PDB file of C-alpha atoms in Angstrom:
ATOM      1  CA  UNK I   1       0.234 -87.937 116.109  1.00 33.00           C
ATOM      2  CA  UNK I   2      -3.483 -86.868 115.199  1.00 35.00           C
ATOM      3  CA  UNK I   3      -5.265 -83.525 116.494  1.00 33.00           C
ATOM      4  CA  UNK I   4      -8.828 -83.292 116.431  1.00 35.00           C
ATOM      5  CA  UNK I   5     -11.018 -79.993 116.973  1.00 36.00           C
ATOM      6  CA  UNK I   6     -10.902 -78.768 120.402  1.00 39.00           C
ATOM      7  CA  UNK I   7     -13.318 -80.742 121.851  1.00 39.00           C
ATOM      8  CA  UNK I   8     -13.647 -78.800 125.488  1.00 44.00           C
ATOM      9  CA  UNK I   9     -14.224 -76.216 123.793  1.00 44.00           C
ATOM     10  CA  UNK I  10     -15.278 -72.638 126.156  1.00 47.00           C
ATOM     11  CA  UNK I  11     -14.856 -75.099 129.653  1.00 53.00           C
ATOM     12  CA  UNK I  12     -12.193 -73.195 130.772  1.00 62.00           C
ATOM     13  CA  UNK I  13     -13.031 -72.189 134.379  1.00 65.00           C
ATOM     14  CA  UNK I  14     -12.000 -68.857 136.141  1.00 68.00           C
ATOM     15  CA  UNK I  15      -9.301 -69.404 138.343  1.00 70.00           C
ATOM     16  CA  UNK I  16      -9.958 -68.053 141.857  1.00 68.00           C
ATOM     17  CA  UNK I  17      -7.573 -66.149 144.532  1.00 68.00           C
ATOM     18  CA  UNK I  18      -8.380 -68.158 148.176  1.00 66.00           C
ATOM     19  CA  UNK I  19      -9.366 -65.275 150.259  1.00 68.00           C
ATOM     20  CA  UNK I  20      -7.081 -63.966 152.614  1.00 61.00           C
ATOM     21  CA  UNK I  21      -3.951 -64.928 151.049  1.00 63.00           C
ATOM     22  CA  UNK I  22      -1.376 -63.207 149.352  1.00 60.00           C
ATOM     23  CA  UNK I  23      -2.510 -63.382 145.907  1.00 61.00           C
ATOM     24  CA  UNK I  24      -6.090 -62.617 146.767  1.00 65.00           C
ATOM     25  CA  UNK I  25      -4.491 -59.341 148.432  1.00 60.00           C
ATOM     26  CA  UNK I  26      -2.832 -58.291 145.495  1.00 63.00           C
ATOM     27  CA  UNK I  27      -5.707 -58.830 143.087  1.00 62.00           C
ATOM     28  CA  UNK I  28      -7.943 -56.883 145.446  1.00 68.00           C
ATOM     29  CA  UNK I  29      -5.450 -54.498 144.720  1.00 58.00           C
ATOM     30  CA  UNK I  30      -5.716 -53.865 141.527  1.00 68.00           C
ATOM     31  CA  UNK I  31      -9.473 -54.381 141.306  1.00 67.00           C
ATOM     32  CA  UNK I  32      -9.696 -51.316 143.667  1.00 68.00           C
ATOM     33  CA  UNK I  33      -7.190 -49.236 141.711  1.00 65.00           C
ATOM     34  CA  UNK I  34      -9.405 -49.622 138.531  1.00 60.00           C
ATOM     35  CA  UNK I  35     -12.136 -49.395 139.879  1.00 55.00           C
ATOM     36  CA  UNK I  36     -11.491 -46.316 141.657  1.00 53.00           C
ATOM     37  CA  UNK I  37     -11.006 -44.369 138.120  1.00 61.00           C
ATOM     38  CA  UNK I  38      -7.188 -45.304 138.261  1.00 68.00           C
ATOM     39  CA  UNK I  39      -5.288 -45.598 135.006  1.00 86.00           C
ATOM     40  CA  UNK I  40      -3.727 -48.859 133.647  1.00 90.00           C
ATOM     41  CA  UNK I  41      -0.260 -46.719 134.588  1.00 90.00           C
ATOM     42  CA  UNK I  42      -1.376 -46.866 138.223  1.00 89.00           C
ATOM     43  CA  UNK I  43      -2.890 -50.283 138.313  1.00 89.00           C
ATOM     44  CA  UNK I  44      -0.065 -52.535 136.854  1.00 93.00           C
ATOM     45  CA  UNK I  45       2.665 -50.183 139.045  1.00 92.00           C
ATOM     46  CA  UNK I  46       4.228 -52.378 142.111  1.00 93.00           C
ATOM     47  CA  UNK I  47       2.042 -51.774 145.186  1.00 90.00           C
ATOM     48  CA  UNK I  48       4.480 -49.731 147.944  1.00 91.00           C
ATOM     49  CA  UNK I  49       6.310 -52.464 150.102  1.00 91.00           C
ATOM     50  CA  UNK I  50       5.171 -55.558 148.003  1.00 89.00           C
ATOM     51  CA  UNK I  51       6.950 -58.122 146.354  1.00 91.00           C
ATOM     52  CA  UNK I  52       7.359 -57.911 142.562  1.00 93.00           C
ATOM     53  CA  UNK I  53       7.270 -62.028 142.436  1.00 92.00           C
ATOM     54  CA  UNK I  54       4.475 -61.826 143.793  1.00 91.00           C
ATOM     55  CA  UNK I  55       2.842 -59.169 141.873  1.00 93.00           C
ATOM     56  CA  UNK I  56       3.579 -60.707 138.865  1.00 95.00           C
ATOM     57  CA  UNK I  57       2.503 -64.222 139.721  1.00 92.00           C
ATOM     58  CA  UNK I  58      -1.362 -62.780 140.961  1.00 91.00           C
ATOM     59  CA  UNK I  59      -0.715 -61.206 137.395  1.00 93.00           C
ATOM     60  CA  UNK I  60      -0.529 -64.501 135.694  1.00 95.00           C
ATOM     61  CA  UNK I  61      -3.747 -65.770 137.047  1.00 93.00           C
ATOM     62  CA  UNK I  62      -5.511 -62.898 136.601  1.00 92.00           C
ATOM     63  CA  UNK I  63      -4.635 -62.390 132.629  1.00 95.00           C
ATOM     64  CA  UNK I  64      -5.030 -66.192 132.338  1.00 95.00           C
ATOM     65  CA  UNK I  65      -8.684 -65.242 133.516  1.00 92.00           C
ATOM     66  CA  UNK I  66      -9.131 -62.443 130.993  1.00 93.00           C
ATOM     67  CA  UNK I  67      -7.991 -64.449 127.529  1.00 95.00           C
ATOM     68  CA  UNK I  68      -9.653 -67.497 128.539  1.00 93.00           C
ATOM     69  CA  UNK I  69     -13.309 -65.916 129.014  1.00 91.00           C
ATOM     70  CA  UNK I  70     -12.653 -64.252 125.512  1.00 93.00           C
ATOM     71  CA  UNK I  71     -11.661 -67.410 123.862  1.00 94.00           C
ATOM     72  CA  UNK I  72     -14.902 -68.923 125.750  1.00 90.00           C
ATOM     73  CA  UNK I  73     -17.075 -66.959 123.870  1.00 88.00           C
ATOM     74  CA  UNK I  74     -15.676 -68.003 120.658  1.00 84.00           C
ATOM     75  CA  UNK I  75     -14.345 -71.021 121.012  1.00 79.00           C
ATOM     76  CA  UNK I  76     -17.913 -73.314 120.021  1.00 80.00           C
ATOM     77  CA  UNK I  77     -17.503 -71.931 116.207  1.00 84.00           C
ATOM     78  CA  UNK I  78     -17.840 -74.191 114.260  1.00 86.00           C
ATOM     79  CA  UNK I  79     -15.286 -72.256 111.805  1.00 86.00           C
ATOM     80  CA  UNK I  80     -12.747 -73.098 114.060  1.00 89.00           C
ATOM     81  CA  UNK I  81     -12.790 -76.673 113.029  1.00 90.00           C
ATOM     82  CA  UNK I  82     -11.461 -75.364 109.167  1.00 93.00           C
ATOM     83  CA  UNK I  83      -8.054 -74.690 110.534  1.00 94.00           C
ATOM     84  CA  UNK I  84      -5.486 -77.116 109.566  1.00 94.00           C
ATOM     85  CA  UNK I  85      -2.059 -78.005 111.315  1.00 95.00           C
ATOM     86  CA  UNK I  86       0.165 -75.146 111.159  1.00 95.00           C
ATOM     87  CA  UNK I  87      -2.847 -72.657 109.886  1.00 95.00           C
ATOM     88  CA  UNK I  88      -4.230 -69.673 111.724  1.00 93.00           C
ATOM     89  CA  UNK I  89      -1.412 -68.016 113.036  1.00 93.00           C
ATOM     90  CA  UNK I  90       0.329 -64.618 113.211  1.00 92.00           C
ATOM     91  CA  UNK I  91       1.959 -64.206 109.883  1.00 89.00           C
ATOM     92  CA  UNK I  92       5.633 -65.437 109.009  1.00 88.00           C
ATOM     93  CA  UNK I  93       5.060 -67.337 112.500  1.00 90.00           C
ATOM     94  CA  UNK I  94       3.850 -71.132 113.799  1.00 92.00           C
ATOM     95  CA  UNK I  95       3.579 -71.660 117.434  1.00 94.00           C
ATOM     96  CA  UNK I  96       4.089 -75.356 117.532  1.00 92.00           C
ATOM     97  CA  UNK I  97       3.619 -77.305 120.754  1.00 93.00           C
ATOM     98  CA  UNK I  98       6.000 -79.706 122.941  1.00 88.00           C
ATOM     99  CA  UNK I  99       4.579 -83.074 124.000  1.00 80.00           C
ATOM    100  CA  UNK I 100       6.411 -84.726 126.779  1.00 78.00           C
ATOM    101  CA  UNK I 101       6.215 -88.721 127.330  1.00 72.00           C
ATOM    102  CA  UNK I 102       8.177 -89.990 130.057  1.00 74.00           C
ATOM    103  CA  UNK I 103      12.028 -88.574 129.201  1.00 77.00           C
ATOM    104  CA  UNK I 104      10.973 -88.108 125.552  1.00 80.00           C
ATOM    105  CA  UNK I 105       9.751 -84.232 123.957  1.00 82.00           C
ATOM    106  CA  UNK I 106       8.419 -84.272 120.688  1.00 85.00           C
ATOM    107  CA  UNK I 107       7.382 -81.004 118.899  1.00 90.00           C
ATOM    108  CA  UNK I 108       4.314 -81.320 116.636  1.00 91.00           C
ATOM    109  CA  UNK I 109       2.311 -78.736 114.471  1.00 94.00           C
ATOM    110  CA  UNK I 110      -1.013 -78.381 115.193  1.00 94.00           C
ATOM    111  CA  UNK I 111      -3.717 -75.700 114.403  1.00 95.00           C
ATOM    112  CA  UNK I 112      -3.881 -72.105 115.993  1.00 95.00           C
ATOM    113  CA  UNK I 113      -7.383 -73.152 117.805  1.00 94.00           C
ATOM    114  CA  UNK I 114      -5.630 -76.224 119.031  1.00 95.00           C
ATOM    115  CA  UNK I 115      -3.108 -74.329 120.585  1.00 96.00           C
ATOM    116  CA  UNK I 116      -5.080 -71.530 122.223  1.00 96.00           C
ATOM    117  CA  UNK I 117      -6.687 -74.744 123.843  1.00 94.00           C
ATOM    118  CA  UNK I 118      -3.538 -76.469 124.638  1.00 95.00           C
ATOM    119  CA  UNK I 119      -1.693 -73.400 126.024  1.00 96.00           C
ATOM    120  CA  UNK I 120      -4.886 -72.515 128.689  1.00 95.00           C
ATOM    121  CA  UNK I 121      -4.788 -76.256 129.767  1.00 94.00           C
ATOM    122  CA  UNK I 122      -1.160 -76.029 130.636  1.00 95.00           C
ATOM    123  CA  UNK I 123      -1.503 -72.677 132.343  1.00 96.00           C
ATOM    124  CA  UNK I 124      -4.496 -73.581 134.478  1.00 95.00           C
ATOM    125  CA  UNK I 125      -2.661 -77.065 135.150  1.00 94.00           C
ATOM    126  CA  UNK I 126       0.517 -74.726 136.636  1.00 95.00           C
ATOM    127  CA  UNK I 127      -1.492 -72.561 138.504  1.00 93.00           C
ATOM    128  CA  UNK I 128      -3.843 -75.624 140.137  1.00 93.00           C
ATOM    129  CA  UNK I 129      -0.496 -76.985 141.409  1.00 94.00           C
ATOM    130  CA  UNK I 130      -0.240 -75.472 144.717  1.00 90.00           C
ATOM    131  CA  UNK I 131       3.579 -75.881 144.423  1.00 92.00           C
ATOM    132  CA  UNK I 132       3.755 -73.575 142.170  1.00 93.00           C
ATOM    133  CA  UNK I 133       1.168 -71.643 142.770  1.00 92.00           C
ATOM    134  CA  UNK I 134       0.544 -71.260 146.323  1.00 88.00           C
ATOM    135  CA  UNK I 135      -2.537 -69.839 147.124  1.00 83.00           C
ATOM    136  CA  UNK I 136      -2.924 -69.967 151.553  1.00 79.00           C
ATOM    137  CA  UNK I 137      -2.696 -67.887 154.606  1.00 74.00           C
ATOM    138  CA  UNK I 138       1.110 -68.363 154.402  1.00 81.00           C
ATOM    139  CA  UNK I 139       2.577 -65.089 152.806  1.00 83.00           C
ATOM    140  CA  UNK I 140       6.193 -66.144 153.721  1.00 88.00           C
ATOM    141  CA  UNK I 141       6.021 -69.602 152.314  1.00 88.00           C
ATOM    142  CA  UNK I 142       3.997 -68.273 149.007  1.00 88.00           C
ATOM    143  CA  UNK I 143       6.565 -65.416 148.925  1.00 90.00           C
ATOM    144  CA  UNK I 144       9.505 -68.346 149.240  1.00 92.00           C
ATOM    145  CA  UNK I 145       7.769 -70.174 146.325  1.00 93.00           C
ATOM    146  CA  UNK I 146       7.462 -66.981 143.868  1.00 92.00           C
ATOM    147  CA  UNK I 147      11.308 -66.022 144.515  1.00 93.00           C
ATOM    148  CA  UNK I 148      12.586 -69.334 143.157  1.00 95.00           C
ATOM    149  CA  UNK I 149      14.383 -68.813 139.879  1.00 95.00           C
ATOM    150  CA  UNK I 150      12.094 -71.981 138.853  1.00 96.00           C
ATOM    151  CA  UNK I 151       9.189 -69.875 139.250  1.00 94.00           C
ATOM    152  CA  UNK I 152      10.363 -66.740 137.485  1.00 95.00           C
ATOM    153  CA  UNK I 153      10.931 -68.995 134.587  1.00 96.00           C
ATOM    154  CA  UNK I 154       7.761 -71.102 134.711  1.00 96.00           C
ATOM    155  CA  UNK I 155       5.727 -67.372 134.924  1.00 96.00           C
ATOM    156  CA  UNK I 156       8.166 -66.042 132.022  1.00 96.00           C
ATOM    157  CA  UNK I 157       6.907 -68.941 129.736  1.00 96.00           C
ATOM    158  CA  UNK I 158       3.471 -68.575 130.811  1.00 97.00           C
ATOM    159  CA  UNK I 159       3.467 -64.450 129.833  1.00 97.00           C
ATOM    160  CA  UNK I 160       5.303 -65.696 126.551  1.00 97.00           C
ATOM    161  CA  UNK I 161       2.187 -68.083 125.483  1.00 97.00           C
ATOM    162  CA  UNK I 162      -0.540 -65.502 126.698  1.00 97.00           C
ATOM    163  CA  UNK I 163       1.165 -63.490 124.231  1.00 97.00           C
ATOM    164  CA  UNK I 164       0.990 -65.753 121.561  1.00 96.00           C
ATOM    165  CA  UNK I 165      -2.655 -66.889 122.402  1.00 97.00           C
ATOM    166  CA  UNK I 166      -3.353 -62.784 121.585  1.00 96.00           C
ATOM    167  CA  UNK I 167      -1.313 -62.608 118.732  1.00 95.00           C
ATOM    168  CA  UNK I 168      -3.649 -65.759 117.366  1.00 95.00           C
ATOM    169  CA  UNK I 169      -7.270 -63.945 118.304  1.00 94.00           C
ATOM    170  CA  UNK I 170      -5.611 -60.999 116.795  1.00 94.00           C
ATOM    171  CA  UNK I 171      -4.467 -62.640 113.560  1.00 93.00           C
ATOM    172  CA  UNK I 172      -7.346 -64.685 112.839  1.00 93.00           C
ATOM    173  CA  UNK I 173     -10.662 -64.080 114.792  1.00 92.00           C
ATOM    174  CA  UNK I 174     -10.811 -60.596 115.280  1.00 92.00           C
ATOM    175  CA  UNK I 175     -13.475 -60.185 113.456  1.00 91.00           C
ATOM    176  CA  UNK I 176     -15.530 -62.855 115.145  1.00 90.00           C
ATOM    177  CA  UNK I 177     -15.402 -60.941 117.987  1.00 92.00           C
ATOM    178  CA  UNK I 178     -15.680 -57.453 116.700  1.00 92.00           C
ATOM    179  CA  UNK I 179     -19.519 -59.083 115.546  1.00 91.00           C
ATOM    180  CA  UNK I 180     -19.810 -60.548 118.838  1.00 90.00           C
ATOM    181  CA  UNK I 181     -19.070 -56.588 120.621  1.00 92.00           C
ATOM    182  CA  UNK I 182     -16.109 -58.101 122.098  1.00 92.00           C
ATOM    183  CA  UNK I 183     -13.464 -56.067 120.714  1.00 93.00           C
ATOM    184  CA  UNK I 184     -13.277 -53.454 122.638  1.00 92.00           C
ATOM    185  CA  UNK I 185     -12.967 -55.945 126.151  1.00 92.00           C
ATOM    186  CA  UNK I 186      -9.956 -57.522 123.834  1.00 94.00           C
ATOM    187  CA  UNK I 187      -8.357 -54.302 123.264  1.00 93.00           C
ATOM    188  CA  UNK I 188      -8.792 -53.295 126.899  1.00 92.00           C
ATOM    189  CA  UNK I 189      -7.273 -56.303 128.298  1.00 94.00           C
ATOM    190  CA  UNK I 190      -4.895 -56.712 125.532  1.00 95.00           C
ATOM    191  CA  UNK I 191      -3.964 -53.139 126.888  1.00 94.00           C
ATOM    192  CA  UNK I 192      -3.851 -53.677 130.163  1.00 94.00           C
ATOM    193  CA  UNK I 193      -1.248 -57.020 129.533  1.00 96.00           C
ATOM    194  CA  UNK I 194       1.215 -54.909 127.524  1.00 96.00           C
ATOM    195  CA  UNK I 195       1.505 -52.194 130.080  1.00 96.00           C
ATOM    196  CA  UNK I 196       2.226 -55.139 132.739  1.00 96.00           C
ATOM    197  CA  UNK I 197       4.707 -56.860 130.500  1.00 97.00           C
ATOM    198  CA  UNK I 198       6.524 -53.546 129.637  1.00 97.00           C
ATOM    199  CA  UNK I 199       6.273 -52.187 133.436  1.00 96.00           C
ATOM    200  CA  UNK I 200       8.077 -55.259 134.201  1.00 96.00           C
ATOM    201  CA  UNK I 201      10.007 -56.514 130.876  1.00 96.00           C
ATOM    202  CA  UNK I 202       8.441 -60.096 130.449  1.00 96.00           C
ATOM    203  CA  UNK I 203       8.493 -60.131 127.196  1.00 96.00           C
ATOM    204  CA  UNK I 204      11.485 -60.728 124.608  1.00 94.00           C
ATOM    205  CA  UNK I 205      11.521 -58.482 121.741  1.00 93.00           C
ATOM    206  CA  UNK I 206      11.591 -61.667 119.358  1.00 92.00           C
ATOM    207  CA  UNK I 207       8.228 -62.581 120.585  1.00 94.00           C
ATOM    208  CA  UNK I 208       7.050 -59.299 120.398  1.00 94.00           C
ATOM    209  CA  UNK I 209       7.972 -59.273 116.161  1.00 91.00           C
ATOM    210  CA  UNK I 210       4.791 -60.673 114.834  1.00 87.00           C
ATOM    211  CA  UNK I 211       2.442 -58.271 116.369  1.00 89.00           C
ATOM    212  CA  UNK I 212       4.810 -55.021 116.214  1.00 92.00           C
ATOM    213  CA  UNK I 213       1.935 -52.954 114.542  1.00 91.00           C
ATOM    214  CA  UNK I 214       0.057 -53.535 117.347  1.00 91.00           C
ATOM    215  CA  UNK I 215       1.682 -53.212 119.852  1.00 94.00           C
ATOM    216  CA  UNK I 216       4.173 -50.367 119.030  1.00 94.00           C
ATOM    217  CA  UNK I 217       1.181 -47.535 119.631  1.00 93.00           C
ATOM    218  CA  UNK I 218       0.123 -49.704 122.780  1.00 94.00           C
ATOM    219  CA  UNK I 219       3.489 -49.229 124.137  1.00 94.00           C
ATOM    220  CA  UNK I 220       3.990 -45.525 123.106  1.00 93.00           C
ATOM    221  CA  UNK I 221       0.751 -44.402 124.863  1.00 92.00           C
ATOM    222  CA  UNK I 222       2.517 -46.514 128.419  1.00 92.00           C
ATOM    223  CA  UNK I 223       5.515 -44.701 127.741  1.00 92.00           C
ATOM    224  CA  UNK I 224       3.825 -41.536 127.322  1.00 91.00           C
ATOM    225  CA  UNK I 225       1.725 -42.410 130.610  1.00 89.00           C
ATOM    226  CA  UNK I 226       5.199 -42.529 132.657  1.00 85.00           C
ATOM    227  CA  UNK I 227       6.448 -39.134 132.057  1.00 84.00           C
ATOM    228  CA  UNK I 228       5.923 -36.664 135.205  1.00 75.00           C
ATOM    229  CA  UNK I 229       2.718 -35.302 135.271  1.00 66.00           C
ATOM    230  CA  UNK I 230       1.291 -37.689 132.605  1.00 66.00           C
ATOM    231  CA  UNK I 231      -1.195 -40.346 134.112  1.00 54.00           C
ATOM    232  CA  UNK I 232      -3.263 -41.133 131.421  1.00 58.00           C
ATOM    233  CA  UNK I 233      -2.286 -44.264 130.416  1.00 64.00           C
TER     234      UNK I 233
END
């Protein structure tokens, strides 16, 4: 099976919160907390009296939103086209990807832009599905969907490739974006996606191992930020 250059290359759309409902509440949420001159600490923390399915599932759309404007300002290099299957990852790591046909999976190497495109596709195709994604007036039934043990898993896998897609820009374009003035709206959001995933333990310390020197010190300072009196995370 062949793999071209992405060829969609910076399309990906923000993904919007319907107003009103649940997930639009939540985001609103944290919007307000950082904006108010509230730390990451306070802004990834469960809201009193919410649900933490439903936290973490606003969560997914809104970090889905942060990685996929980054890679949109990127993703037209031409350089990206010089990466061959299997190139362009973290190292001592290939993220490979799983086609499905009918009852059949095949896993396939491909390059690291080729998956950064491949994994936003699939995430934005979950969220669009209002099945598993609700997104009305309906708190109870949204709240129903987000409880399922189906959707803690489909959100764990999502957290896992957002992960990877960071470990990638990390690993290989960095420096595009560093001459670009992006890096420090990486590092913040990178930031702010660690503290969530440690607040609420999505993340497997096997997928963690390729970017340990980056994200140890991320995770000391939200350790740090949780002792009494320390709020500066």
């Amino acid at each position: 099976m062949n793999y071209s250059a992405p060829s969609n290359s910076g399309t990906f759309q923000p993904l919007r919160h319907k107003t009103g409902s649940l997930r639009d509440r939540l985001h609103r949420y944290t919007k307000r907390t950082l904006g108010a001159g509230g730390s990451v600490t306070e802004a990834v923390a469960l809201p009193p009296g919410e649900s933490c399915a439903g936290w973490v599932a606003v969560h997914a759309v809104d970090f889905y939103n942060d990685i996929s404007t980054i890679w949109g300002v990127m993703s037209s290099d031409p350089y990206l086209e010089s990466f061959r299957p299997g190139e362009g990852f973290p190292s001592g790591v290939e993220y490979r990807w799983s086609e499905v046909s009918g009852n059949d999976v095949s896993t396939v190497s491909v390059s690291a832009p080729i998956y950064i495109e491949k994994v936003l596709q699939w995430i934005a195709d979950q969220i669009n599905d209002v099945t598993k994604f609700p997104d009305n007036d309906d708190d109870a039934e949204s709240l129903r969907v987000f409880q399922t043990p189906s959707f803690a898993a489909l959100c764990g896998q999502i957290y896992r490739r957002l992960f990877r897609v960071y470990g990638i820009i990390y690993s290989s374009f960095f420096g595009t974006l560093e001459a670009l003035g992006m890096a420090p709206h990486l590092n913040t959001c990178f930031k702010h996606f660690m503290f969530f995933c440690t607040e609420f333990g999505l993340l497997p310390d096997r997928e963690i191992e390729p970017l340990e020197v980056l994200v140890k010190p991320i995770k000391k300072k939200y350790y740090l930020s949780k002792q009494p009196g320390n709020m500066s995370g």
